[in-house]
PDB file of C-alpha atoms in Angstrom:
ATOM      1  CA  MET A 276       6.253 -32.067  18.530  1.00  0.00           C
ATOM      2  CA  SER A 277       3.848 -31.515  15.816  1.00  0.00           C
ATOM      3  CA  LEU A 278       2.652 -28.258  14.049  1.00  0.00           C
ATOM      4  CA  ARG A 279      -1.191 -27.924  14.219  1.00  0.00           C
ATOM      5  CA  LEU A 280      -3.069 -25.528  11.969  1.00  0.00           C
ATOM      6  CA  THR A 281      -5.617 -23.730  13.894  1.00  0.00           C
ATOM      7  CA  HIS A 282      -8.958 -21.989  12.533  1.00  0.00           C
ATOM      8  CA  ASN A 283      -7.083 -18.650  12.813  1.00  0.00           C
ATOM      9  CA  LEU A 284      -4.684 -19.534   9.888  1.00  0.00           C
ATOM     10  CA  ARG A 285      -6.025 -17.704   6.792  1.00  0.00           C
ATOM     11  CA  ILE A 286      -4.763 -18.879   3.533  1.00  0.00           C
ATOM     12  CA  LEU A 287      -4.701 -15.985   1.152  1.00  0.00           C
ATOM     13  CA  LYS A 288      -4.182 -15.803  -2.481  1.00  0.00           C
ATOM     14  CA  PRO A 289      -0.893 -14.756  -3.934  1.00  0.00           C
ATOM     15  CA  PHE A 290      -0.996 -10.854  -4.266  1.00  0.00           C
ATOM     16  CA  ASP A 291      -2.005 -10.302  -7.938  1.00  0.00           C
ATOM     17  CA  TYR A 292      -0.243  -7.146  -9.170  1.00  0.00           C
ATOM     18  CA  LYS A 293      -1.324  -7.849 -12.716  1.00  0.00           C
ATOM     19  CA  ALA A 294      -5.193  -7.861 -11.811  1.00  0.00           C
ATOM     20  CA  ILE A 295      -4.627  -4.490  -9.841  1.00  0.00           C
ATOM     21  CA  PHE A 296      -2.784  -2.803 -12.481  1.00  0.00           C
ATOM     22  CA  ASN A 297      -5.500  -3.813 -15.329  1.00  0.00           C
ATOM     23  CA  HIS A 298      -8.546  -3.245 -13.315  1.00  0.00           C
ATOM     24  CA  GLY A 299      -7.790  -0.943 -10.454  1.00  0.00           C
ATOM     25  CA  LYS A 300      -8.494   2.737  -9.832  1.00  0.00           C
ATOM     26  CA  MET A 301      -5.417   5.034  -9.642  1.00  0.00           C
ATOM     27  CA  THR A 302      -4.954   8.308  -7.978  1.00  0.00           C
ATOM     28  CA  LYS A 303      -1.779  10.541  -7.444  1.00  0.00           C
ATOM     29  CA  GLY A 304      -0.460  12.732  -4.751  1.00  0.00           C
ATOM     30  CA  ARG A 305       2.711  14.705  -4.522  1.00  0.00           C
ATOM     31  CA  TYR A 306       4.807  11.825  -3.168  1.00  0.00           C
ATOM     32  CA  TRP A 307       2.788   8.711  -3.779  1.00  0.00           C
ATOM     33  CA  GLN A 308       0.788   7.055  -6.557  1.00  0.00           C
ATOM     34  CA  ILE A 309      -1.901   4.242  -5.391  1.00  0.00           C
ATOM     35  CA  ILE A 310      -3.770   1.827  -7.485  1.00  0.00           C
ATOM     36  CA  ALA A 311      -6.547  -0.046  -5.690  1.00  0.00           C
ATOM     37  CA  ARG A 312      -9.442  -2.346  -6.232  1.00  0.00           C
ATOM     38  CA  LYS A 313     -12.137  -3.577  -4.279  1.00  0.00           C
ATOM     39  CA  ILE A 314     -12.062  -7.353  -3.069  1.00  0.00           C
ATOM     40  CA  ASP A 315     -14.261  -9.664  -1.464  1.00  0.00           C
ATOM     41  CA  THR A 316     -12.340 -10.535   1.718  1.00  0.00           C
ATOM     42  CA  PRO A 317     -12.537  -8.148   4.624  1.00  0.00           C
ATOM     43  CA  THR A 318      -8.876  -8.041   5.030  1.00  0.00           C
ATOM     44  CA  PRO A 319      -7.096  -5.089   3.143  1.00  0.00           C
ATOM     45  CA  ARG A 320      -3.883  -5.971   1.383  1.00  0.00           C
ATOM     46  CA  LEU A 321      -0.822  -3.886   0.286  1.00  0.00           C
ATOM     47  CA  GLY A 322       1.528  -4.184  -2.343  1.00  0.00           C
ATOM     48  CA  LEU A 323       4.604  -2.197  -2.884  1.00  0.00           C
ATOM     49  CA  ALA A 324       6.353  -1.115  -6.025  1.00  0.00           C
ATOM     50  CA  ILE A 325       9.183   1.358  -5.169  1.00  0.00           C
ATOM     51  CA  ALA A 326      11.145   1.712  -8.239  1.00  0.00           C
ATOM     52  CA  LYS A 327      14.972   2.484  -8.643  1.00  0.00           C
ATOM     53  CA  LYS A 328      14.270   5.088 -11.077  1.00  0.00           C
ATOM     54  CA  VAL A 329      12.538   6.955  -8.535  1.00  0.00           C
ATOM     55  CA  HIS A 330      14.753   6.441  -5.615  1.00  0.00           C
ATOM     56  CA  LYS A 331      18.346   5.463  -6.632  1.00  0.00           C
ATOM     57  CA  LEU A 332      19.662   4.753  -3.155  1.00  0.00           C
ATOM     58  CA  ALA A 333      18.375   1.751  -1.157  1.00  0.00           C
ATOM     59  CA  VAL A 334      18.032   3.876   2.000  1.00  0.00           C
ATOM     60  CA  ASP A 335      15.418   6.082   0.171  1.00  0.00           C
ATOM     61  CA  ARG A 336      13.492   3.044  -1.242  1.00  0.00           C
ATOM     62  CA  ASN A 337      13.686   1.239   2.161  1.00  0.00           C
ATOM     63  CA  ARG A 338      12.457   4.557   4.045  1.00  0.00           C
ATOM     64  CA  ALA A 339       9.598   4.813   1.526  1.00  0.00           C
ATOM     65  CA  LYS A 340       8.511   1.171   2.103  1.00  0.00           C
ATOM     66  CA  ARG A 341       8.805   1.556   5.844  1.00  0.00           C
ATOM     67  CA  MET A 342       6.476   4.697   5.863  1.00  0.00           C
ATOM     68  CA  ALA A 343       3.943   3.064   3.438  1.00  0.00           C
ATOM     69  CA  ARG A 344       3.683  -0.082   5.612  1.00  0.00           C
ATOM     70  CA  GLU A 345       3.444   1.685   8.778  1.00  0.00           C
ATOM     71  CA  THR A 346       0.755   4.043   7.542  1.00  0.00           C
ATOM     72  CA  PHE A 347      -1.225   1.106   6.034  1.00  0.00           C
ATOM     73  CA  ARG A 348      -0.985  -0.889   9.278  1.00  0.00           C
ATOM     74  CA  THR A 349      -2.139   1.924  11.607  1.00  0.00           C
ATOM     75  CA  HIS A 350      -5.059   2.631   9.332  1.00  0.00           C
ATOM     76  CA  GLN A 351      -6.025  -0.677   7.885  1.00  0.00           C
ATOM     77  CA  ASN A 352      -9.196  -0.912   9.950  1.00  0.00           C
ATOM     78  CA  ASP A 353     -10.452   1.970   7.665  1.00  0.00           C
ATOM     79  CA  LEU A 354      -9.462   0.134   4.555  1.00  0.00           C
ATOM     80  CA  ASN A 355     -11.337  -3.087   4.750  1.00  0.00           C
ATOM     81  CA  HIS A 356     -12.175  -4.659   1.284  1.00  0.00           C
ATOM     82  CA  TRP A 357      -9.533  -3.084  -0.544  1.00  0.00           C
ATOM     83  CA  GLU A 358      -6.249  -4.164  -2.141  1.00  0.00           C
ATOM     84  CA  PHE A 359      -3.623  -1.530  -2.862  1.00  0.00           C
ATOM     85  CA  VAL A 360      -0.347  -1.210  -4.759  1.00  0.00           C
ATOM     86  CA  VAL A 361       1.600   1.984  -3.389  1.00  0.00           C
ATOM     87  CA  MET A 362       4.214   3.318  -5.713  1.00  0.00           C
ATOM     88  CA  ALA A 363       6.693   6.274  -4.840  1.00  0.00           C
ATOM     89  CA  ARG A 364       6.803   9.208  -7.003  1.00  0.00           C
ATOM     90  CA  HIS A 365       9.664  11.587  -8.063  1.00  0.00           C
ATOM     91  CA  SER A 366       9.862  14.234  -5.443  1.00  0.00           C
ATOM     92  CA  LYS A 367      12.291  16.388  -3.388  1.00  0.00           C
ATOM     93  CA  PRO A 368      12.877  14.705   0.155  1.00  0.00           C
ATOM     94  CA  ALA A 369      10.310  15.813   2.674  1.00  0.00           C
ATOM     95  CA  LYS A 370       9.522  15.098   6.388  1.00  0.00           C
ATOM     96  CA  ASN A 371       7.935  11.675   7.106  1.00  0.00           C
ATOM     97  CA  SER A 372       4.937  13.380   8.478  1.00  0.00           C
ATOM     98  CA  ILE A 373       4.275  15.274   5.479  1.00  0.00           C
ATOM     99  CA  MET A 374       4.633  12.017   3.223  1.00  0.00           C
ATOM    100  CA  THR A 375       2.499  10.027   5.577  1.00  0.00           C
ATOM    101  CA  ASP A 376      -0.405  12.514   5.300  1.00  0.00           C
ATOM    102  CA  ASP A 377      -0.114  12.721   1.609  1.00  0.00           C
ATOM    103  CA  LEU A 378      -0.580   8.808   1.579  1.00  0.00           C
ATOM    104  CA  LEU A 379      -3.311   8.858   4.122  1.00  0.00           C
ATOM    105  CA  HIS A 380      -5.142  11.546   1.917  1.00  0.00           C
ATOM    106  CA  LEU A 381      -4.647   9.005  -1.094  1.00  0.00           C
ATOM    107  CA  PHE A 382      -6.034   6.072   0.790  1.00  0.00           C
ATOM    108  CA  LYS A 383      -9.090   8.102   1.975  1.00  0.00           C
ATOM    109  CA  LYS A 384      -9.816   9.455  -1.596  1.00  0.00           C
ATOM    110  CA  ILE A 385      -9.492   6.202  -3.322  1.00  0.00           C
ATOM    111  CA  THR A 386     -11.865   4.365  -0.767  1.00  0.00           C
ATOM    112  CA  THR A 387     -14.574   6.825  -0.598  1.00  0.00           C
ATOM    113  CA  HIS A 388     -15.164   6.918  -4.299  1.00  0.00           C
TER     114      HIS A 388
END
Protein backbone atom coordinates (compact mmCIF):
# COMPACT_ATOMS: atom_id res chain seq x y z
CA MET A 1 0.00 0.00 0.00
CA SER A 2 1.52 3.30 -1.03
CA LEU A 3 0.78 6.77 0.21
CA ARG A 4 -0.62 9.09 -2.42
CA LEU A 5 -0.59 12.86 -2.29
CA THR A 6 -3.88 14.45 -3.17
CA HIS A 7 -4.67 17.92 -4.38
CA ASN A 8 -6.14 18.67 -0.94
CA LEU A 9 -2.73 18.59 0.70
CA ARG A 10 -1.50 22.13 1.24
CA ILE A 11 2.16 22.72 1.90
CA LEU A 12 2.56 25.73 4.14
CA LYS A 13 5.71 27.60 4.91
CA PRO A 14 6.93 27.17 8.47
CA PHE A 15 5.45 29.67 10.89
CA ASP A 16 7.76 32.69 10.94
CA TYR A 17 7.59 34.26 14.40
CA LYS A 18 10.41 36.69 13.63
CA ALA A 19 8.60 38.25 10.68
CA ILE A 20 5.43 38.73 12.72
CA PHE A 21 7.27 40.27 15.66
CA ASN A 22 9.19 42.63 13.35
CA HIS A 23 6.39 43.66 10.97
CA GLY A 24 3.13 42.89 12.74
CA LYS A 25 0.50 45.02 14.43
CA MET A 26 0.15 44.60 18.18
CA THR A 27 -2.80 45.00 20.49
CA LYS A 28 -3.25 44.24 24.17
CA GLY A 29 -6.18 43.20 26.28
CA ARG A 30 -6.56 42.39 29.92
CA TYR A 31 -5.53 38.73 29.57
CA TRP A 32 -3.91 38.50 26.11
CA GLN A 33 -1.55 40.27 23.76
CA ILE A 34 -1.72 39.65 20.00
CA ILE A 35 0.70 40.46 17.22
CA ALA A 36 -0.66 39.92 13.71
CA ARG A 37 0.17 40.57 10.11
CA LYS A 38 -1.68 40.22 6.84
CA ILE A 39 -0.68 37.31 4.58
CA ASP A 40 -1.42 36.32 0.99
CA THR A 41 -2.86 32.89 1.69
CA PRO A 42 -6.55 32.77 2.64
CA THR A 43 -5.98 30.35 5.52
CA PRO A 44 -5.42 32.05 8.90
CA ARG A 45 -2.52 30.84 11.02
CA LEU A 46 -1.93 30.80 14.75
CA GLY A 47 1.25 30.75 16.80
CA LEU A 48 1.35 30.65 20.59
CA ALA A 49 3.95 32.14 22.91
CA ILE A 50 2.90 31.42 26.50
CA ALA A 51 5.86 32.25 28.74
CA LYS A 52 6.82 30.61 32.01
CA LYS A 53 7.30 34.09 33.44
CA VAL A 54 3.59 34.76 32.93
CA HIS A 55 2.18 31.39 34.02
CA LYS A 56 4.52 29.49 36.32
CA LEU A 57 2.57 26.23 36.33
CA ALA A 58 2.34 24.04 33.23
CA VAL A 59 -1.36 23.53 33.99
CA ASP A 60 -1.98 27.25 33.59
CA ARG A 61 0.11 27.51 30.40
CA ASN A 62 -1.71 24.56 28.87
CA ARG A 63 -5.09 26.03 29.79
CA ALA A 64 -4.18 29.30 28.07
CA LYS A 65 -3.04 27.41 24.96
CA ARG A 66 -6.24 25.35 24.84
CA MET A 67 -8.41 28.44 25.14
CA ALA A 68 -6.47 30.30 22.44
CA ARG A 69 -6.58 27.34 20.04
CA GLU A 70 -10.28 26.71 20.56
CA THR A 71 -11.20 30.38 20.17
CA PHE A 72 -9.13 30.57 16.98
CA ARG A 73 -10.61 27.33 15.64
CA THR A 74 -14.22 28.36 16.17
CA HIS A 75 -13.74 31.82 14.63
CA GLN A 76 -11.15 31.18 11.93
CA ASN A 77 -13.64 31.88 9.12
CA ASP A 78 -13.65 35.54 10.23
CA LEU A 79 -9.84 35.70 10.38
CA ASN A 80 -8.88 34.93 6.77
CA HIS A 81 -5.60 36.33 5.40
CA TRP A 82 -4.10 36.90 8.87
CA GLU A 83 -1.28 35.34 10.84
CA PHE A 84 -1.37 35.68 14.65
CA VAL A 85 0.95 35.20 17.59
CA VAL A 86 -1.04 35.04 20.82
CA MET A 87 0.69 35.68 24.14
CA ALA A 88 -0.70 35.51 27.65
CA ARG A 89 -0.35 38.48 29.99
CA HIS A 90 0.09 38.64 33.76
CA SER A 91 -3.39 38.66 35.27
CA LYS A 92 -5.45 37.16 38.02
CA PRO A 93 -7.26 33.92 37.19
CA ALA A 94 -10.59 34.40 35.45
CA LYS A 95 -13.39 32.32 33.99
CA ASN A 96 -12.83 30.81 30.57
CA SER A 97 -15.71 32.78 29.05
CA ILE A 98 -14.23 36.10 30.15
CA MET A 99 -10.79 35.24 28.79
CA THR A 100 -12.29 33.98 25.52
CA ASP A 101 -14.31 37.19 25.10
CA ASP A 102 -11.15 39.23 25.64
CA LEU A 103 -9.31 37.24 22.95
CA LEU A 104 -12.23 37.54 20.50
CA HIS A 105 -12.32 41.30 21.05
CA LEU A 106 -8.61 41.51 20.23
CA PHE A 107 -9.00 39.38 17.08
CA LYS A 108 -11.81 41.65 15.85
CA LYS A 109 -9.93 44.81 16.79
CA ILE A 110 -6.78 43.86 14.91
CA THR A 111 -8.54 42.54 11.77
CA THR A 112 -10.80 45.55 11.32
CA HIS A 113 -8.01 48.15 11.40
